Amino acid sequence: MGAGRAVSISLDGVRDKNLMQLKKLNSVLFPVRYNDKYYADVLASGEFTKLAYYSDICVGSIACRLEKKEGGSVRVYIMTLGVLAPYRGLGIGTTLLNHVLDLCSKQSIGEIYLHVQTNNEDAISFYKKFGFEITETIQNYYTNITPPDCYVVTKYIDPPQPKK
Amino acid sequence: MGASLPPKEANLFKLIVKSYETKQYKKGLKAADAILKKFPNHGETLSMKGLTLNCMDRKQEAYELVRLGLKNDLKSHVCWHVYGLLYRSDREYREAIKCYRNALRIDPDNIEILRDLSLLQAQMRDLTGFVETRQRLLTLKPNHRMNWIGFAVSYHLNSNASKAIDILEAYEGTLEDDYPPENERCEHGEMLLYKISLLEECGFLEKALEELRKKEFKIVDKLSYKEVEASLLVKLNRLEEGEKLYRVLLTMNPDNYRYYEELQKCVGLYSKTGQYSSDEIDKLHALYRSLAEKYTWSSAVKRIPLDFLDGVKFQDAADNYIRPLLTKGVPSLFSDLSPLYDHGGKADVLEKLVLGLEESLKKTGGYPGRSEKEPPSTLLWTLFYLAQHYDRRAQYDVALAKIEEAMQHTPTVIDLYSVKSKILKHAGDFTAAAALADEARCMDLADRYVNSQCVKRMLQADQVTFAEKTAVLFTKDGEQHNNLHDMQCMWYELASGESYFRQGELGRALKKFLLVEKHYADITEDQFDFHSYCLRKMTLRAYIEMLRFQDRLHAHAYFRKAAAGAIRCYIKHYDSPPKSSTEEDDELAKLPAAQKKKLRQKQRKAEARAKKEAEVKSEEANASGVSKQGKRNVKTVDPDPHGEKLLQIEDPLAEAGKYLKLLQKHSSDYLETHLLSFEVNMRKEKILLALQALKHLVQLNAENPDTHRCLIRFFHKVASRSAPTTDAEKLVSGVLEAERPTFSQLHDNKSLMEANTVFLEQHKDSLLHRAAAAEMIYCLEPNKKTEAIKLIEESPKNSVSSGPLGSVKESKLKDCVAVHKILVATFDDRDAALRWKNRCAEEFPYSTYFEGSLCSTITSNETSKQAHEAAENGGIEFVPSNGKVEKLDAMKNLAI
């Protein structure tokens, strides 16, 4: 798989100046057009949203939203994670997800979750590799795709053990 | 100075001068007023007060006071000097020189005045005067380095380089052996290099080389030293030594094309035309292969062989050159190779080559003959290259297919959108091109280049308001539009002038063109400071080069475009002066009452809107004025933003004449210059000047359709003149009679119609030539209109127009547009024009002008405009969410 040559993969933040790159990606990766709130969340999430560059070409992204739970703690919701078709299998998705998992652990965020359509086995096994587990099933989550059900996939992260 | 005053006032006077020099104007003004209280008529004080006020932006008072001062004390060199300074500050250099000369008559040895005078003389290229002044300065102060150098430079400028050498050698004679001290080594080295360049200029090559080598240790700029040495060796035909040196230079910079060229000259493998025998090609090939082994990092050494190789060797070299660059992803690859497309055969080879790469990449994911897989982006860049390739070859449908394939592969690469925009532009769809460029812009709002490109496309599509708003995004906030002018952003002014011209807004167009003209005046002006600076800093080679550049400044393409644009505006204005208000009222009276009312309402609304805008603007101006209080140059509001006043002139042709003169002086090699001169002078009825323009045209390009038009029109017009009565008229007739036989087109006493027929026969395959001939038939014999139109309509469909390979089709589209305009304007035949339009719409389906079936204005009508508006500030707006959007988030996983 892949090029067999070292091609650099780098991450960059999302700002109002390059927001269009994310919009372009989403318009081909997902069958949905995201609303203003999505992009406002993206800009507010800071380091938790990243574009991935494959030798200076923008080919993928991860977009998260920070949610406050009752009691004041914060959890991360992955809104989108995607890589352009020709560039899959090169470790770019892994790089993106690892980046966010690292951030969570550094900032002592204990919970990260997302929704996956129940028949999407590739995705489920992808997330399982990173220690995610199915924690809930929501019936009739989707209105216009089949199956309409989704899983909530969650990973609980232990806070880094303070060295004694 | 101030000699006639008692001691106390004399001290005050010194204070004024000191305050002026230290820019403490208020203090100086106080002192001046104190003297004037006692001696209200003291000339020098009045003058100095004037000069001080000049620096406080009180121009009118300044001139009054300085003149009054001079009147009271005509014998004072101070008063004259001050008067000169005042003129100088207003860039009235000729007047200033007069004043300085008067001052020197009274005080001939005044160093300061002499120095000021010399600067003005250099600026005005009063070279004899410059030499004189410089000589006086040296005689007065021979111990000053700058005076020696200035004297030498003055002789050099006055075309006496050998005298300049003598002066510099005499100067060197005054120096100690251990000169220069450590802190002046650079300056001295520059002086030596300048002297050597003078020796070279005089043809003393041996001596130049000898001197160079002798002074090697004193020359700090080692690179220049080597370059000069190498170039002298080549000129002296000492090629072996030259070769060695150029190889050394190449190790220092293996990407300098000039070094390679000179190296080729040294080994006897150079041809100006780039044409080589097969033997020479083999030798060159071997040479560059050996160089490539040495300079592995150089891209020049890999690229240059593509120029001279041919056949299979070219194919192999191109293949080796292109592959790594496609892998790496070099967006400029096509521009890099595009000169090769001028050699017909190479384009075919490249096409085959890259198509082969594409096929292999799609099938195996790697290059042909390689097992290794390429990164996915290689296919993207290959498609990107092919799109530009087919664009260049005018196969716009294939080009668009390739670029769209690339966009599907990776929709985030901005260059793809830029190139698609360019393809559409070439295919004639300016609206879609502008929309695409805007999409590219939105993908990186911090990129000035894509922003500028978008502005340009918008102007090409005549969307001036959008263009202005977009351009302003990259100017300093607050300053807005003026800022573009301050940045001397000439491409913008030209493009927007041309757009206004197309839309018939002559005033606005003229305004833009004249702004560009003003930039050139400013650039000329800008050299002033360097006359003293360069002598002081000893950057003499650069100084001379700068002066020579300034001397041919107005030959620059942008100036040519601006001047030609302005002249066209004046001509068009002369041909169709705007209607006076009474005429407008008359027209209004003819309309039915309901329509009249609507029109009036519209006008009133427009007026109200304009007024409101003006108010907002002046408020803005006030606000910014306050914030910058205290600073000089508070921005004044433009009293004529639409250039209306520029059109309210008595004699537009006389205005045009001003710019025409500059074109004739600096761009006499261009057909356009003389075409414009012909048009202006025909309108002015200046028969002999028109004849002169015609002769230039025939000399430059007798076969050009426009030249032909001018020739026929000229002699047709002359023939219809009434018999000469006055002496002057007889003289003109005499000249015409003598000149007519010098035109070979009219030999053997051919009639104009016969000449026209000959011209048509010679060029019957070219559309533009046919159109010119047809137009002339109609001009000579208006009753042959149908025949003339038939001539155009019968032009072969795939007639080849002039122009280099590849760009044929684009220029053909332009030609067809031109012909359509002739059918509308000259022949005034709507039916024929419509037939022509339909024919062209078929041939150019993307053209918005001909409303071809694939152009955006037909396919999407208003949608592109809407998208455009939505995209105005940052992005395409997405459909409003239906509340369920987020739930679909999980779909993302499909994409992993």
mmCIF file of N, CA and C in Angstrom, chain B residues 651-697:
data_model
loop_
_atom_site.group_PDB
_atom_site.id
_atom_site.type_symbol
_atom_site.label_atom_id
_atom_site.label_comp_id
_atom_site.label_asym_id
_atom_site.label_seq_id
_atom_site.Cartn_x
_atom_site.Cartn_y
_atom_site.Cartn_z
ATOM 1 N N ASP B 651 -10.808 70.392 -26.695
ATOM 2 C CA ASP B 651 -10.237 69.762 -27.867
ATOM 3 C C ASP B 651 -9.637 68.405 -27.497
ATOM 4 N N PRO B 652 -10.455 67.357 -27.523
ATOM 5 C CA PRO B 652 -9.948 66.043 -27.107
ATOM 6 C C PRO B 652 -8.764 65.575 -27.953
ATOM 7 N N LEU B 653 -8.747 65.962 -29.224
ATOM 8 C CA LEU B 653 -7.654 65.477 -30.071
ATOM 9 C C LEU B 653 -6.323 66.101 -29.669
ATOM 10 N N ALA B 654 -6.378 67.345 -29.198
ATOM 11 C CA ALA B 654 -5.139 67.976 -28.744
ATOM 12 C C ALA B 654 -4.613 67.273 -27.510
ATOM 13 N N GLU B 655 -5.546 66.874 -26.597
ATOM 14 C CA GLU B 655 -5.138 66.107 -25.421
ATOM 15 C C GLU B 655 -4.499 64.793 -25.851
ATOM 16 N N ALA B 656 -5.161 64.145 -26.812
ATOM 17 C CA ALA B 656 -4.628 62.874 -27.304
ATOM 18 C C ALA B 656 -3.217 63.078 -27.846
ATOM 19 N N GLY B 657 -3.008 64.215 -28.489
ATOM 20 C CA GLY B 657 -1.701 64.513 -29.076
ATOM 21 C C GLY B 657 -0.569 64.455 -28.069
ATOM 22 N N LYS B 658 -0.848 64.896 -26.827
ATOM 23 C CA LYS B 658 0.186 64.880 -25.779
ATOM 24 C C LYS B 658 0.731 63.480 -25.576
ATOM 25 N N TYR B 659 -0.198 62.519 -25.477
ATOM 26 C CA TYR B 659 0.242 61.154 -25.197
ATOM 27 C C TYR B 659 0.789 60.487 -26.448
ATOM 28 N N LEU B 660 0.252 60.914 -27.564
ATOM 29 C CA LEU B 660 0.740 60.383 -28.833
ATOM 30 C C LEU B 660 2.221 60.702 -29.000
ATOM 31 N N LYS B 661 2.594 61.912 -28.625
ATOM 32 C CA LYS B 661 4.001 62.313 -28.756
ATOM 33 C C LYS B 661 4.896 61.374 -27.976
ATOM 34 N N LEU B 662 4.476 61.046 -26.754
ATOM 35 C CA LEU B 662 5.293 60.155 -25.924
ATOM 36 C C LEU B 662 5.398 58.769 -26.565
ATOM 37 N N LEU B 663 4.297 58.314 -27.138
ATOM 38 C CA LEU B 663 4.334 57.013 -27.800
ATOM 39 C C LEU B 663 5.264 57.055 -29.008
ATOM 40 N N GLN B 664 5.170 58.125 -29.779
ATOM 41 C CA GLN B 664 5.998 58.212 -30.974
ATOM 42 C C GLN B 664 7.472 58.271 -30.606
ATOM 43 N N LYS B 665 7.740 58.922 -29.476
ATOM 44 C CA LYS B 665 9.129 59.052 -29.067
ATOM 45 C C LYS B 665 9.679 57.725 -28.549
ATOM 46 N N HIS B 666 8.868 57.026 -27.755
ATOM 47 C CA HIS B 666 9.420 55.872 -27.040
ATOM 48 C C HIS B 666 8.965 54.520 -27.593
ATOM 49 N N SER B 667 7.911 54.488 -28.354
ATOM 50 C CA SER B 667 7.408 53.197 -28.843
ATOM 51 C C SER B 667 7.167 53.247 -30.339
ATOM 52 N N SER B 668 8.161 53.742 -31.068
ATOM 53 C CA SER B 668 7.943 53.918 -32.502
ATOM 54 C C SER B 668 7.987 52.589 -33.251
ATOM 55 N N ASP B 669 8.398 51.514 -32.574
ATOM 56 C CA ASP B 669 8.442 50.215 -33.251
ATOM 57 C C ASP B 669 7.091 49.519 -33.242
ATOM 58 N N TYR B 670 6.120 50.140 -32.638
ATOM 59 C CA TYR B 670 4.846 49.448 -32.504
ATOM 60 C C TYR B 670 3.826 49.960 -33.508
ATOM 61 N N LEU B 671 3.209 49.012 -34.157
ATOM 62 C CA LEU B 671 2.189 49.337 -35.149
ATOM 63 C C LEU B 671 1.115 50.238 -34.542
ATOM 64 N N GLU B 672 0.736 49.894 -33.320
ATOM 65 C CA GLU B 672 -0.366 50.590 -32.677
ATOM 66 C C GLU B 672 -0.107 52.094 -32.582
ATOM 67 N N THR B 673 1.132 52.460 -32.264
ATOM 68 C CA THR B 673 1.479 53.873 -32.151
ATOM 69 C C THR B 673 1.067 54.632 -33.407
ATOM 70 N N HIS B 674 1.444 54.058 -34.544
ATOM 71 C CA HIS B 674 1.195 54.785 -35.791
ATOM 72 C C HIS B 674 -0.258 54.669 -36.232
ATOM 73 N N LEU B 675 -0.907 53.568 -35.846
ATOM 74 C CA LEU B 675 -2.344 53.478 -36.116
ATOM 75 C C LEU B 675 -3.076 54.605 -35.403
ATOM 76 N N LEU B 676 -2.720 54.806 -34.146
ATOM 77 C CA LEU B 676 -3.373 55.860 -33.377
ATOM 78 C C LEU B 676 -3.033 57.228 -33.962
ATOM 79 N N SER B 677 -1.780 57.399 -34.325
ATOM 80 C CA SER B 677 -1.367 58.666 -34.913
ATOM 81 C C SER B 677 -2.169 58.927 -36.196
ATOM 82 N N PHE B 678 -2.345 57.871 -36.979
ATOM 83 C CA PHE B 678 -3.118 58.000 -38.203
ATOM 84 C C PHE B 678 -4.550 58.435 -37.902
ATOM 85 N N GLU B 679 -5.157 57.762 -36.941
ATOM 86 C CA GLU B 679 -6.556 58.080 -36.615
ATOM 87 C C GLU B 679 -6.693 59.514 -36.120
ATOM 88 N N VAL B 680 -5.795 59.920 -35.221
ATOM 89 C CA VAL B 680 -5.881 61.273 -34.665
ATOM 90 C C VAL B 680 -5.687 62.306 -35.773
ATOM 91 N N ASN B 681 -4.675 62.103 -36.590
ATOM 92 C CA ASN B 681 -4.357 63.120 -37.599
ATOM 93 C C ASN B 681 -5.369 63.166 -38.736
ATOM 94 N N MET B 682 -5.972 62.041 -39.050
ATOM 95 C CA MET B 682 -7.040 62.070 -40.047
ATOM 96 C C MET B 682 -8.196 62.921 -39.530
ATOM 97 N N ARG B 683 -8.474 62.786 -38.245
ATOM 98 C CA ARG B 683 -9.573 63.572 -37.688
ATOM 99 C C ARG B 683 -9.217 65.042 -37.611
ATOM 100 N N LYS B 684 -7.941 65.308 -37.383
ATOM 101 C CA LYS B 684 -7.511 66.700 -37.318
ATOM 102 C C LYS B 684 -7.307 67.290 -38.703
ATOM 103 N N GLU B 685 -7.498 66.455 -39.737
ATOM 104 C CA GLU B 685 -7.250 66.883 -41.109
ATOM 105 C C GLU B 685 -5.805 67.273 -41.325
ATOM 106 N N LYS B 686 -4.912 66.663 -40.561
ATOM 107 C CA LYS B 686 -3.478 66.917 -40.763
ATOM 108 C C LYS B 686 -2.981 65.870 -41.747
ATOM 109 N N ILE B 687 -3.127 66.191 -43.023
ATOM 110 C CA ILE B 687 -2.888 65.204 -44.063
ATOM 111 C C ILE B 687 -1.441 64.695 -44.050
ATOM 112 N N LEU B 688 -0.499 65.609 -43.907
ATOM 113 C CA LEU B 688 0.894 65.178 -44.007
ATOM 114 C C LEU B 688 1.303 64.320 -42.823
ATOM 115 N N LEU B 689 0.794 64.674 -41.628
ATOM 116 C CA LEU B 689 1.118 63.860 -40.452
ATOM 117 C C LEU B 689 0.483 62.476 -40.579
ATOM 118 N N ALA B 690 -0.710 62.422 -41.152
ATOM 119 C CA ALA B 690 -1.353 61.131 -41.376
ATOM 120 C C ALA B 690 -0.530 60.321 -42.369
ATOM 121 N N LEU B 691 -0.015 61.003 -43.374
ATOM 122 C CA LEU B 691 0.818 60.326 -44.368
ATOM 123 C C LEU B 691 2.073 59.752 -43.703
ATOM 124 N N GLN B 692 2.645 60.535 -42.812
ATOM 125 C CA GLN B 692 3.826 60.075 -42.099
ATOM 126 C C GLN B 692 3.513 58.795 -41.318
ATOM 127 N N ALA B 693 2.373 58.819 -40.623
ATOM 128 C CA ALA B 693 1.963 57.632 -39.852
ATOM 129 C C ALA B 693 1.791 56.449 -40.799
ATOM 130 N N LEU B 694 1.178 56.706 -41.937
ATOM 131 C CA LEU B 694 0.941 55.637 -42.911
ATOM 132 C C LEU B 694 2.258 55.041 -43.382
ATOM 133 N N LYS B 695 3.225 55.912 -43.634
ATOM 134 C CA LYS B 695 4.515 55.411 -44.104
ATOM 135 C C LYS B 695 5.177 54.527 -43.049
ATOM 136 N N HIS B 696 5.070 54.947 -41.798
ATOM 137 C CA HIS B 696 5.603 54.107 -40.714
ATOM 138 C C HIS B 696 4.912 52.744 -40.709
ATOM 139 N N LEU B 697 3.610 52.768 -40.868
ATOM 140 C CA LEU B 697 2.836 51.522 -40.832
ATOM 141 C C LEU B 697 3.296 50.572 -41.922
#
